[in-house]
C-alpha cells in the first residue's frame, strides 16, 4: 500500500482507479442540535443525545462569546449546517460570513454573502470560459457582453445564462444566484427598506442562498451522473464527470486517485487536529488494468471477491 496525494493526474496505468473527494469542509453541529430526543429511545441514548447537545452549545458559547449568548445560539441554528463542500476558494469566506451572522453582524454577513455569490459566479465563468469558446451556446452576444474576455463581470444574468447553457450549473443553482442578486441590490443600493432595520432577515436569506449554491455545486458526495452509483460509504467521481471542465478544475485538486482497494489511516496534523491519510494498493492494475464504473462499484463493494486480502 502506498500513500496517495491529492490532485494526482491520471496515467495510463490508472484505468482501475477513480477519484475520491477527500479535501472537504463541513460543520454538522446544527444537525445534532436540531435532532429531537424521542421518548421512545432507550434512557442511555436519550441522555447521550442531551449531553451531546449541551456540549455543542458550550462549545459555541466558547467560540462566539457569552455576551448575547441566547441570540448567538439562535443565530447559529438559523443558518443551518455549513454545506458539505470540496475545498475551493469559497470555504474560508463562507466561514467568515457565517461567523458574522452568528455574532450579530448582520449587514456585513448580508453584503459578504452577496459578494461571495458574485465572486463564485465570476470564478466559474473566468476559469472555465476558454473550455467553451467553441461551444454552440457561446454566441456572438456573449462576446459582445464581455463574458468571454472581461476580467470582472457584473451582469449576473448573462453569467448565469452562459453557465446554464454550457452545462456548468443547473437551473436550480441559477435561481439561487438570481435570488441572491436581488438581495445584493437591496443591500448595496440605497432604499428605505433597511432604514431602522438590523438587516437580520435579509442577511439570513442571503446566507441560506449562498449555502444552497455551494451545497448544490460543490458537494463532495452524491449519486449519478456526477458520482458512481452503487457504492456505500464513499462517493467516487464517474468517468463521465471526470471529463467535464468544471470537475477537472474544481474537484480533482481535492481528490485522491484510488483503486477499489484502499485504506484511510487516522493521523493528526501539525496543530494536533484529527485527519487521515489515504493508502492505495499500488498493484491493483496488474490484475485489473481497466474497470468500468459499474465494475469499480462491484469491486469496491466486495473487494475480497476479486483479490485476496493484503497480508500485513
PDB file of C-alpha atoms in Angstrom:
ATOM      1  CA  UNK A   1       0.000   0.000   0.000  1.00  0.00           C
ATOM      2  CA  UNK A   2       1.337   3.438  -0.899  1.00  0.00           C
ATOM      3  CA  UNK A   3       0.160   6.859   0.218  1.00  0.00           C
ATOM      4  CA  UNK A   4      -1.847   8.804  -2.346  1.00  0.00           C
ATOM      5  CA  UNK A   5      -1.648  12.583  -2.604  1.00  0.00           C
ATOM      6  CA  UNK A   6      -4.426  14.903  -3.699  1.00  0.00           C
ATOM      7  CA  UNK A   7      -4.639  16.071  -7.274  1.00  0.00           C
ATOM      8  CA  UNK A   8      -2.699  13.222  -8.889  1.00  0.00           C
ATOM      9  CA  UNK A   9      -3.029  13.265 -12.669  1.00  0.00           C
ATOM     10  CA  UNK A  10      -4.368  10.040 -14.158  1.00  0.00           C
ATOM     11  CA  UNK A  11      -1.782   7.932 -16.027  1.00  0.00           C
ATOM     12  CA  UNK A  12      -2.158   5.062 -18.494  1.00  0.00           C
ATOM     13  CA  UNK A  13      -1.838   2.564 -15.620  1.00  0.00           C
ATOM     14  CA  UNK A  14      -4.759   4.058 -13.666  1.00  0.00           C
ATOM     15  CA  UNK A  15      -7.648   2.551 -15.606  1.00  0.00           C
ATOM     16  CA  UNK A  16      -8.755   0.695 -12.483  1.00  0.00           C
ATOM     17  CA  UNK A  17      -8.836   3.857 -10.356  1.00  0.00           C
ATOM     18  CA  UNK A  18     -11.375   6.587  -9.676  1.00  0.00           C
ATOM     19  CA  UNK A  19     -11.219   9.983  -8.000  1.00  0.00           C
ATOM     20  CA  UNK A  20     -12.413  10.207  -4.394  1.00  0.00           C
ATOM     21  CA  UNK A  21     -13.025  13.685  -2.875  1.00  0.00           C
ATOM     22  CA  UNK A  22     -11.196  13.904   0.450  1.00  0.00           C
ATOM     23  CA  UNK A  23     -10.279  17.578   0.932  1.00  0.00           C
ATOM     24  CA  UNK A  24     -13.654  18.821   2.120  1.00  0.00           C
ATOM     25  CA  UNK A  25     -15.239  21.158   4.656  1.00  0.00           C
ATOM     26  CA  UNK A  26     -18.428  20.879   6.690  1.00  0.00           C
ATOM     27  CA  UNK A  27     -19.951  21.684  10.070  1.00  0.00           C
ATOM     28  CA  UNK A  28     -22.800  19.399  11.067  1.00  0.00           C
ATOM     29  CA  UNK A  29     -23.220  20.501  14.673  1.00  0.00           C
ATOM     30  CA  UNK A  30     -26.561  22.024  13.732  1.00  0.00           C
ATOM     31  CA  UNK A  31     -27.825  18.588  12.777  1.00  0.00           C
ATOM     32  CA  UNK A  32     -27.280  17.391  16.343  1.00  0.00           C
ATOM     33  CA  UNK A  33     -28.888  20.495  17.832  1.00  0.00           C
ATOM     34  CA  UNK A  34     -31.946  20.033  15.604  1.00  0.00           C
ATOM     35  CA  UNK A  35     -32.399  16.362  16.444  1.00  0.00           C
ATOM     36  CA  UNK A  36     -35.400  15.772  18.683  1.00  0.00           C
ATOM     37  CA  UNK A  37     -34.746  13.411  21.577  1.00  0.00           C
ATOM     38  CA  UNK A  38     -37.509  10.836  21.310  1.00  0.00           C
ATOM     39  CA  UNK A  39     -39.133   9.499  24.478  1.00  0.00           C
ATOM     40  CA  UNK A  40     -39.177   6.118  22.735  1.00  0.00           C
ATOM     41  CA  UNK A  41     -35.387   5.888  22.807  1.00  0.00           C
ATOM     42  CA  UNK A  42     -33.553   3.952  25.488  1.00  0.00           C
ATOM     43  CA  UNK A  43     -32.744   6.163  28.520  1.00  0.00           C
ATOM     44  CA  UNK A  44     -28.999   5.881  27.928  1.00  0.00           C
ATOM     45  CA  UNK A  45     -29.426   7.006  24.327  1.00  0.00           C
ATOM     46  CA  UNK A  46     -31.598   9.950  25.386  1.00  0.00           C
ATOM     47  CA  UNK A  47     -29.026  11.032  27.967  1.00  0.00           C
ATOM     48  CA  UNK A  48     -26.203  10.734  25.452  1.00  0.00           C
ATOM     49  CA  UNK A  49     -28.019  12.944  22.941  1.00  0.00           C
ATOM     50  CA  UNK A  50     -28.829  15.553  25.585  1.00  0.00           C
ATOM     51  CA  UNK A  51     -25.206  15.566  26.677  1.00  0.00           C
ATOM     52  CA  UNK A  52     -24.073  15.977  23.068  1.00  0.00           C
ATOM     53  CA  UNK A  53     -26.389  18.970  22.663  1.00  0.00           C
ATOM     54  CA  UNK A  54     -25.124  20.579  25.884  1.00  0.00           C
ATOM     55  CA  UNK A  55     -21.525  20.022  24.824  1.00  0.00           C
ATOM     56  CA  UNK A  56     -22.104  21.658  21.439  1.00  0.00           C
ATOM     57  CA  UNK A  57     -23.863  24.655  22.984  1.00  0.00           C
ATOM     58  CA  UNK A  58     -20.988  25.092  25.448  1.00  0.00           C
ATOM     59  CA  UNK A  59     -18.527  24.852  22.570  1.00  0.00           C
ATOM     60  CA  UNK A  60     -20.417  27.500  20.599  1.00  0.00           C
ATOM     61  CA  UNK A  61     -20.533  29.871  23.583  1.00  0.00           C
ATOM     62  CA  UNK A  62     -16.790  29.474  23.974  1.00  0.00           C
ATOM     63  CA  UNK A  63     -16.318  30.044  20.257  1.00  0.00           C
ATOM     64  CA  UNK A  64     -18.564  33.110  19.892  1.00  0.00           C
ATOM     65  CA  UNK A  65     -18.544  34.594  23.393  1.00  0.00           C
ATOM     66  CA  UNK A  66     -21.017  34.689  26.280  1.00  0.00           C
ATOM     67  CA  UNK A  67     -22.384  38.167  25.536  1.00  0.00           C
ATOM     68  CA  UNK A  68     -25.878  37.796  23.995  1.00  0.00           C
ATOM     69  CA  UNK A  69     -25.437  34.050  24.344  1.00  0.00           C
ATOM     70  CA  UNK A  70     -29.016  33.033  23.555  1.00  0.00           C
ATOM     71  CA  UNK A  71     -29.230  35.246  20.476  1.00  0.00           C
ATOM     72  CA  UNK A  72     -25.980  33.817  19.139  1.00  0.00           C
ATOM     73  CA  UNK A  73     -27.202  30.270  19.649  1.00  0.00           C
ATOM     74  CA  UNK A  74     -30.435  31.157  17.859  1.00  0.00           C
ATOM     75  CA  UNK A  75     -28.484  32.744  15.014  1.00  0.00           C
ATOM     76  CA  UNK A  76     -26.338  29.643  14.695  1.00  0.00           C
ATOM     77  CA  UNK A  77     -29.384  27.415  14.476  1.00  0.00           C
ATOM     78  CA  UNK A  78     -30.996  29.719  11.917  1.00  0.00           C
ATOM     79  CA  UNK A  79     -28.231  29.407   9.323  1.00  0.00           C
ATOM     80  CA  UNK A  80     -28.417  25.610   9.267  1.00  0.00           C
ATOM     81  CA  UNK A  81     -25.410  23.322   8.924  1.00  0.00           C
ATOM     82  CA  UNK A  82     -22.493  24.519   6.832  1.00  0.00           C
ATOM     83  CA  UNK A  83     -22.734  22.703   3.499  1.00  0.00           C
ATOM     84  CA  UNK A  84     -20.534  19.752   2.655  1.00  0.00           C
ATOM     85  CA  UNK A  85     -18.157  21.131   0.053  1.00  0.00           C
ATOM     86  CA  UNK A  86     -14.865  20.414  -1.607  1.00  0.00           C
ATOM     87  CA  UNK A  87     -12.234  22.911  -0.542  1.00  0.00           C
ATOM     88  CA  UNK A  88     -12.005  25.535  -3.279  1.00  0.00           C
ATOM     89  CA  UNK A  89     -11.762  29.324  -2.864  1.00  0.00           C
ATOM     90  CA  UNK A  90     -15.112  29.955  -1.187  1.00  0.00           C
ATOM     91  CA  UNK A  91     -14.787  27.951   2.039  1.00  0.00           C
ATOM     92  CA  UNK A  92     -12.863  30.471   4.133  1.00  0.00           C
ATOM     93  CA  UNK A  93     -15.108  33.349   3.090  1.00  0.00           C
ATOM     94  CA  UNK A  94     -18.283  31.387   3.785  1.00  0.00           C
ATOM     95  CA  UNK A  95     -16.986  30.596   7.263  1.00  0.00           C
ATOM     96  CA  UNK A  96     -16.366  34.312   7.868  1.00  0.00           C
ATOM     97  CA  UNK A  97     -19.881  35.152   6.662  1.00  0.00           C
ATOM     98  CA  UNK A  98     -21.436  32.564   8.957  1.00  0.00           C
ATOM     99  CA  UNK A  99     -19.414  33.832  11.906  1.00  0.00           C
ATOM    100  CA  UNK A 100     -20.514  37.394  11.221  1.00  0.00           C
ATOM    101  CA  UNK A 101     -24.168  36.386  11.231  1.00  0.00           C
ATOM    102  CA  UNK A 102     -23.878  34.338  14.422  1.00  0.00           C
ATOM    103  CA  UNK A 103     -22.133  37.241  16.164  1.00  0.00           C
ATOM    104  CA  UNK A 104     -24.966  39.586  15.197  1.00  0.00           C
ATOM    105  CA  UNK A 105     -23.084  41.475  12.470  1.00  0.00           C
ATOM    106  CA  UNK A 106     -25.987  41.067  10.076  1.00  0.00           C
ATOM    107  CA  UNK A 107     -25.221  43.733   7.489  1.00  0.00           C
ATOM    108  CA  UNK A 108     -21.618  42.532   6.995  1.00  0.00           C
ATOM    109  CA  UNK A 109     -22.992  38.997   6.650  1.00  0.00           C
ATOM    110  CA  UNK A 110     -25.546  40.213   4.087  1.00  0.00           C
ATOM    111  CA  UNK A 111     -23.014  42.080   1.979  1.00  0.00           C
ATOM    112  CA  UNK A 112     -20.459  39.303   2.373  1.00  0.00           C
ATOM    113  CA  UNK A 113     -22.873  36.620   1.170  1.00  0.00           C
ATOM    114  CA  UNK A 114     -23.810  38.694  -1.881  1.00  0.00           C
ATOM    115  CA  UNK A 115     -20.172  39.490  -2.645  1.00  0.00           C
ATOM    116  CA  UNK A 116     -19.231  35.830  -2.350  1.00  0.00           C
ATOM    117  CA  UNK A 117     -22.030  34.964  -4.763  1.00  0.00           C
ATOM    118  CA  UNK A 118     -20.641  37.393  -7.331  1.00  0.00           C
ATOM    119  CA  UNK A 119     -17.128  36.115  -6.718  1.00  0.00           C
ATOM    120  CA  UNK A 120     -18.141  32.481  -7.250  1.00  0.00           C
ATOM    121  CA  UNK A 121     -20.094  33.429 -10.373  1.00  0.00           C
ATOM    122  CA  UNK A 122     -17.076  35.300 -11.751  1.00  0.00           C
ATOM    123  CA  UNK A 123     -14.722  32.478 -10.881  1.00  0.00           C
ATOM    124  CA  UNK A 124     -16.839  29.873 -12.640  1.00  0.00           C
ATOM    125  CA  UNK A 125     -17.076  31.930 -15.827  1.00  0.00           C
ATOM    126  CA  UNK A 126     -13.482  33.166 -15.925  1.00  0.00           C
ATOM    127  CA  UNK A 127     -11.889  29.823 -15.047  1.00  0.00           C
ATOM    128  CA  UNK A 128     -13.997  27.816 -17.488  1.00  0.00           C
ATOM    129  CA  UNK A 129     -14.871  30.058 -20.441  1.00  0.00           C
ATOM    130  CA  UNK A 130     -11.841  29.089 -22.555  1.00  0.00           C
ATOM    131  CA  UNK A 131     -13.088  25.497 -22.440  1.00  0.00           C
ATOM    132  CA  UNK A 132     -16.327  26.613 -24.081  1.00  0.00           C
ATOM    133  CA  UNK A 133     -15.036  29.039 -26.704  1.00  0.00           C
ATOM    134  CA  UNK A 134     -16.269  26.721 -29.473  1.00  0.00           C
ATOM    135  CA  UNK A 135     -19.434  25.613 -27.690  1.00  0.00           C
ATOM    136  CA  UNK A 136     -22.692  26.118 -29.590  1.00  0.00           C
ATOM    137  CA  UNK A 137     -24.022  28.182 -26.680  1.00  0.00           C
ATOM    138  CA  UNK A 138     -21.106  30.615 -26.933  1.00  0.00           C
ATOM    139  CA  UNK A 139     -22.948  33.079 -29.119  1.00  0.00           C
ATOM    140  CA  UNK A 140     -21.661  36.386 -30.515  1.00  0.00           C
ATOM    141  CA  UNK A 141     -23.733  38.080 -27.822  1.00  0.00           C
ATOM    142  CA  UNK A 142     -21.518  36.578 -25.106  1.00  0.00           C
ATOM    143  CA  UNK A 143     -18.501  38.113 -26.795  1.00  0.00           C
ATOM    144  CA  UNK A 144     -20.287  41.448 -27.163  1.00  0.00           C
ATOM    145  CA  UNK A 145     -21.245  41.442 -23.475  1.00  0.00           C
ATOM    146  CA  UNK A 146     -17.686  40.711 -22.387  1.00  0.00           C
ATOM    147  CA  UNK A 147     -18.448  37.307 -20.899  1.00  0.00           C
ATOM    148  CA  UNK A 148     -15.614  35.736 -22.896  1.00  0.00           C
ATOM    149  CA  UNK A 149     -12.918  38.311 -22.144  1.00  0.00           C
ATOM    150  CA  UNK A 150     -13.664  40.739 -19.304  1.00  0.00           C
ATOM    151  CA  UNK A 151     -11.677  40.294 -16.100  1.00  0.00           C
ATOM    152  CA  UNK A 152     -14.586  41.479 -13.947  1.00  0.00           C
ATOM    153  CA  UNK A 153     -18.188  40.518 -14.648  1.00  0.00           C
ATOM    154  CA  UNK A 154     -21.093  42.382 -13.068  1.00  0.00           C
ATOM    155  CA  UNK A 155     -24.019  41.200 -15.186  1.00  0.00           C
ATOM    156  CA  UNK A 156     -25.202  38.227 -13.166  1.00  0.00           C
ATOM    157  CA  UNK A 157     -27.937  37.348 -15.653  1.00  0.00           C
ATOM    158  CA  UNK A 158     -25.517  36.944 -18.555  1.00  0.00           C
ATOM    159  CA  UNK A 159     -23.144  34.914 -16.386  1.00  0.00           C
ATOM    160  CA  UNK A 160     -25.931  32.648 -15.211  1.00  0.00           C
ATOM    161  CA  UNK A 161     -27.226  32.157 -18.725  1.00  0.00           C
ATOM    162  CA  UNK A 162     -23.786  31.242 -20.054  1.00  0.00           C
ATOM    163  CA  UNK A 163     -23.108  28.762 -17.255  1.00  0.00           C
ATOM    164  CA  UNK A 164     -26.503  27.094 -17.637  1.00  0.00           C
ATOM    165  CA  UNK A 165     -26.128  26.781 -21.409  1.00  0.00           C
ATOM    166  CA  UNK A 166     -22.615  25.363 -21.023  1.00  0.00           C
ATOM    167  CA  UNK A 167     -23.996  22.788 -18.604  1.00  0.00           C
ATOM    168  CA  UNK A 168     -21.864  24.019 -15.700  1.00  0.00           C
ATOM    169  CA  UNK A 169     -24.713  24.913 -13.344  1.00  0.00           C
ATOM    170  CA  UNK A 170     -28.295  23.712 -13.095  1.00  0.00           C
ATOM    171  CA  UNK A 171     -31.436  25.808 -13.349  1.00  0.00           C
ATOM    172  CA  UNK A 172     -31.810  25.401  -9.582  1.00  0.00           C
ATOM    173  CA  UNK A 173     -28.370  26.876  -8.882  1.00  0.00           C
ATOM    174  CA  UNK A 174     -29.063  29.643 -11.381  1.00  0.00           C
ATOM    175  CA  UNK A 175     -32.239  30.543  -9.500  1.00  0.00           C
ATOM    176  CA  UNK A 176     -30.343  30.674  -6.200  1.00  0.00           C
ATOM    177  CA  UNK A 177     -27.937  33.149  -7.809  1.00  0.00           C
ATOM    178  CA  UNK A 178     -30.901  35.167  -9.096  1.00  0.00           C
ATOM    179  CA  UNK A 179     -32.419  35.387  -5.613  1.00  0.00           C
ATOM    180  CA  UNK A 180     -29.060  36.399  -4.188  1.00  0.00           C
ATOM    181  CA  UNK A 181     -28.695  39.139  -6.793  1.00  0.00           C
ATOM    182  CA  UNK A 182     -31.996  40.672  -5.699  1.00  0.00           C
ATOM    183  CA  UNK A 183     -30.714  40.798  -2.130  1.00  0.00           C
ATOM    184  CA  UNK A 184     -27.455  42.318  -3.352  1.00  0.00           C
ATOM    185  CA  UNK A 185     -29.343  45.166  -4.998  1.00  0.00           C
ATOM    186  CA  UNK A 186     -31.372  45.822  -1.856  1.00  0.00           C
ATOM    187  CA  UNK A 187     -28.270  45.768   0.328  1.00  0.00           C
ATOM    188  CA  UNK A 188     -25.830  47.826  -1.714  1.00  0.00           C
ATOM    189  CA  UNK A 189     -28.074  50.385  -3.433  1.00  0.00           C
ATOM    190  CA  UNK A 190     -29.876  52.742  -1.119  1.00  0.00           C
ATOM    191  CA  UNK A 191     -33.533  52.204  -0.427  1.00  0.00           C
ATOM    192  CA  UNK A 192     -35.646  52.772   2.638  1.00  0.00           C
ATOM    193  CA  UNK A 193     -36.267  49.097   3.326  1.00  0.00           C
ATOM    194  CA  UNK A 194     -33.238  48.810   5.580  1.00  0.00           C
ATOM    195  CA  UNK A 195     -33.828  52.070   7.445  1.00  0.00           C
ATOM    196  CA  UNK A 196     -34.399  51.236  11.087  1.00  0.00           C
ATOM    197  CA  UNK A 197     -33.594  47.569  10.492  1.00  0.00           C
ATOM    198  CA  UNK A 198     -30.699  45.450  11.704  1.00  0.00           C
ATOM    199  CA  UNK A 199     -30.785  43.580   8.345  1.00  0.00           C
ATOM    200  CA  UNK A 200     -31.111  40.176  10.024  1.00  0.00           C
ATOM    201  CA  UNK A 201     -33.924  38.952   7.783  1.00  0.00           C
ATOM    202  CA  UNK A 202     -32.151  39.831   4.549  1.00  0.00           C
ATOM    203  CA  UNK A 203     -28.826  38.553   5.860  1.00  0.00           C
ATOM    204  CA  UNK A 204     -30.329  35.208   6.793  1.00  0.00           C
ATOM    205  CA  UNK A 205     -31.866  34.841   3.346  1.00  0.00           C
ATOM    206  CA  UNK A 206     -28.554  35.724   1.676  1.00  0.00           C
ATOM    207  CA  UNK A 207     -26.569  33.255   3.781  1.00  0.00           C
ATOM    208  CA  UNK A 208     -29.010  30.461   3.018  1.00  0.00           C
ATOM    209  CA  UNK A 209     -28.944  31.225  -0.720  1.00  0.00           C
ATOM    210  CA  UNK A 210     -25.141  31.185  -0.992  1.00  0.00           C
ATOM    211  CA  UNK A 211     -25.054  27.999   1.047  1.00  0.00           C
ATOM    212  CA  UNK A 212     -27.524  26.398  -1.363  1.00  0.00           C
ATOM    213  CA  UNK A 213     -25.282  27.380  -4.267  1.00  0.00           C
ATOM    214  CA  UNK A 214     -22.248  25.814  -2.617  1.00  0.00           C
ATOM    215  CA  UNK A 215     -24.132  22.745  -1.449  1.00  0.00           C
ATOM    216  CA  UNK A 216     -25.514  22.083  -4.930  1.00  0.00           C
ATOM    217  CA  UNK A 217     -22.435  22.965  -6.960  1.00  0.00           C
ATOM    218  CA  UNK A 218     -19.533  21.752  -4.821  1.00  0.00           C
ATOM    219  CA  UNK A 219     -20.923  18.789  -2.848  1.00  0.00           C
ATOM    220  CA  UNK A 220     -18.283  16.034  -2.486  1.00  0.00           C
ATOM    221  CA  UNK A 221     -20.843  13.250  -2.346  1.00  0.00           C
ATOM    222  CA  UNK A 222     -23.990  12.176  -4.116  1.00  0.00           C
ATOM    223  CA  UNK A 223     -25.271   9.976  -6.914  1.00  0.00           C
ATOM    224  CA  UNK A 224     -25.304   9.796 -10.716  1.00  0.00           C
ATOM    225  CA  UNK A 225     -24.410  11.321 -13.045  1.00  0.00           C
ATOM    226  CA  UNK A 226     -21.585  13.048 -11.132  1.00  0.00           C
ATOM    227  CA  UNK A 227     -20.830  10.119  -8.838  1.00  0.00           C
ATOM    228  CA  UNK A 228     -20.741   6.368  -9.413  1.00  0.00           C
ATOM    229  CA  UNK A 229     -23.881   4.526  -8.436  1.00  0.00           C
ATOM    230  CA  UNK A 230     -23.965   1.524  -6.125  1.00  0.00           C
ATOM    231  CA  UNK A 231     -21.207   2.320  -3.615  1.00  0.00           C
ATOM    232  CA  UNK A 232     -21.977   2.914   0.042  1.00  0.00           C
ATOM    233  CA  UNK A 233     -19.723   4.838   2.391  1.00  0.00           C
ATOM    234  CA  UNK A 234     -17.826   6.820  -0.258  1.00  0.00           C
ATOM    235  CA  UNK A 235     -18.617   8.815  -3.391  1.00  0.00           C
ATOM    236  CA  UNK A 236     -16.333   8.396  -6.410  1.00  0.00           C
ATOM    237  CA  UNK A 237     -16.434  10.633  -9.464  1.00  0.00           C
ATOM    238  CA  UNK A 238     -17.798   8.894 -12.530  1.00  0.00           C
ATOM    239  CA  UNK A 239     -15.753   8.575 -15.699  1.00  0.00           C
ATOM    240  CA  UNK A 240     -18.246  10.836 -17.466  1.00  0.00           C
ATOM    241  CA  UNK A 241     -17.986  13.544 -14.806  1.00  0.00           C
ATOM    242  CA  UNK A 242     -14.211  13.372 -14.852  1.00  0.00           C
ATOM    243  CA  UNK A 243     -14.216  14.708 -18.409  1.00  0.00           C
ATOM    244  CA  UNK A 244     -16.129  17.864 -17.509  1.00  0.00           C
ATOM    245  CA  UNK A 245     -14.100  21.098 -17.320  1.00  0.00           C
ATOM    246  CA  UNK A 246     -15.794  22.107 -14.052  1.00  0.00           C
ATOM    247  CA  UNK A 247     -14.867  18.806 -12.397  1.00  0.00           C
ATOM    248  CA  UNK A 248     -11.296  18.913 -13.697  1.00  0.00           C
ATOM    249  CA  UNK A 249     -10.758  22.462 -12.487  1.00  0.00           C
ATOM    250  CA  UNK A 250     -12.542  22.437  -9.128  1.00  0.00           C
ATOM    251  CA  UNK A 251     -12.909  18.832  -7.961  1.00  0.00           C
ATOM    252  CA  UNK A 252      -9.808  16.900  -8.975  1.00  0.00           C
ATOM    253  CA  UNK A 253      -7.385  19.025  -6.896  1.00  0.00           C
ATOM    254  CA  UNK A 254      -9.391  17.953  -3.824  1.00  0.00           C
ATOM    255  CA  UNK A 255      -9.424  14.257  -4.763  1.00  0.00           C
ATOM    256  CA  UNK A 256      -7.180  11.231  -4.444  1.00  0.00           C
ATOM    257  CA  UNK A 257      -6.994   8.684  -7.246  1.00  0.00           C
ATOM    258  CA  UNK A 258      -7.502   5.206  -5.795  1.00  0.00           C
ATOM    259  CA  UNK A 259      -8.234   1.620  -6.758  1.00  0.00           C
ATOM    260  CA  UNK A 260     -11.193  -0.229  -5.239  1.00  0.00           C
ATOM    261  CA  UNK A 261      -8.817  -1.422  -2.516  1.00  0.00           C
ATOM    262  CA  UNK A 262      -7.594   1.499  -0.425  1.00  0.00           C
ATOM    263  CA  UNK A 263      -7.408   2.494   3.240  1.00  0.00           C
ATOM    264  CA  UNK A 264      -7.913   5.666   5.232  1.00  0.00           C
ATOM    265  CA  UNK A 265      -5.495   5.808   8.156  1.00  0.00           C
ATOM    266  CA  UNK A 266      -6.087   8.157  11.043  1.00  0.00           C
ATOM    267  CA  UNK A 267      -3.447  10.774  11.754  1.00  0.00           C
ATOM    268  CA  UNK A 268      -3.086  14.280  13.215  1.00  0.00           C
ATOM    269  CA  UNK A 269      -1.856  17.433  11.546  1.00  0.00           C
ATOM    270  CA  UNK A 270       0.808  19.820  12.841  1.00  0.00           C
ATOM    271  CA  UNK A 271      -1.761  21.568  15.034  1.00  0.00           C
ATOM    272  CA  UNK A 272      -2.975  18.329  16.591  1.00  0.00           C
ATOM    273  CA  UNK A 273      -6.234  18.182  14.664  1.00  0.00           C
ATOM    274  CA  UNK A 274      -7.551  14.778  13.653  1.00  0.00           C
ATOM    275  CA  UNK A 275      -7.204  13.865   9.996  1.00  0.00           C
ATOM    276  CA  UNK A 276      -6.488  10.873   7.780  1.00  0.00           C
ATOM    277  CA  UNK A 277      -4.120   9.762   5.051  1.00  0.00           C
ATOM    278  CA  UNK A 278      -5.126   7.622   2.077  1.00  0.00           C
ATOM    279  CA  UNK A 279      -3.194   4.489   1.135  1.00  0.00           C
ATOM    280  CA  UNK A 280      -3.852   2.558  -2.058  1.00  0.00           C
ATOM    281  CA  UNK A 281      -2.998  -0.860  -3.467  1.00  0.00           C
ATOM    282  CA  UNK A 282      -0.326   0.152  -5.973  1.00  0.00           C
ATOM    283  CA  UNK A 283      -0.505  -3.153  -7.883  1.00  0.00           C
ATOM    284  CA  UNK A 284      -4.275  -3.429  -8.444  1.00  0.00           C
ATOM    285  CA  UNK A 285      -3.826  -2.657 -12.127  1.00  0.00           C
ATOM    286  CA  UNK A 286      -1.642  -5.753 -12.571  1.00  0.00           C
ATOM    287  CA  UNK A 287      -4.729  -7.936 -12.196  1.00  0.00           C
ATOM    288  CA  UNK A 288      -7.352  -5.446 -13.415  1.00  0.00           C
ATOM    289  CA  UNK A 289      -5.839  -2.902 -15.845  1.00  0.00           C
ATOM    290  CA  UNK A 290      -9.180  -1.228 -16.561  1.00  0.00           C
ATOM    291  CA  UNK A 291     -12.562  -1.137 -14.878  1.00  0.00           C
ATOM    292  CA  UNK A 292     -15.840   0.402 -15.957  1.00  0.00           C
ATOM    293  CA  UNK A 293     -17.695   2.450 -13.367  1.00  0.00           C
ATOM    294  CA  UNK A 294     -20.055  -0.473 -12.782  1.00  0.00           C
ATOM    295  CA  UNK A 295     -17.136  -2.865 -12.334  1.00  0.00           C
ATOM    296  CA  UNK A 296     -15.398  -0.438  -9.995  1.00  0.00           C
ATOM    297  CA  UNK A 297     -18.535  -0.292  -7.845  1.00  0.00           C
ATOM    298  CA  UNK A 298     -18.688  -4.081  -7.734  1.00  0.00           C
ATOM    299  CA  UNK A 299     -15.012  -4.367  -6.795  1.00  0.00           C
ATOM    300  CA  UNK A 300     -15.365  -1.721  -4.107  1.00  0.00           C
ATOM    301  CA  UNK A 301     -18.458  -3.320  -2.621  1.00  0.00           C
ATOM    302  CA  UNK A 302     -16.826  -6.756  -2.296  1.00  0.00           C
ATOM    303  CA  UNK A 303     -13.003  -6.459  -2.586  1.00  0.00           C
ATOM    304  CA  UNK A 304     -12.243  -9.966  -1.313  1.00  0.00           C
ATOM    305  CA  UNK A 305     -14.235 -11.442  -4.186  1.00  0.00           C
ATOM    306  CA  UNK A 306     -11.715 -10.164  -6.721  1.00  0.00           C
ATOM    307  CA  UNK A 307      -8.367 -10.273  -4.916  1.00  0.00           C
ATOM    308  CA  UNK A 308      -7.140 -11.995  -1.764  1.00  0.00           C
ATOM    309  CA  UNK A 309      -6.638  -9.747   1.270  1.00  0.00           C
ATOM    310  CA  UNK A 310      -3.309  -7.985   1.550  1.00  0.00           C
ATOM    311  CA  UNK A 311      -1.142  -9.648   4.158  1.00  0.00           C
ATOM    312  CA  UNK A 312       0.051  -7.290   6.921  1.00  0.00           C
TER     313      UNK A 312
END
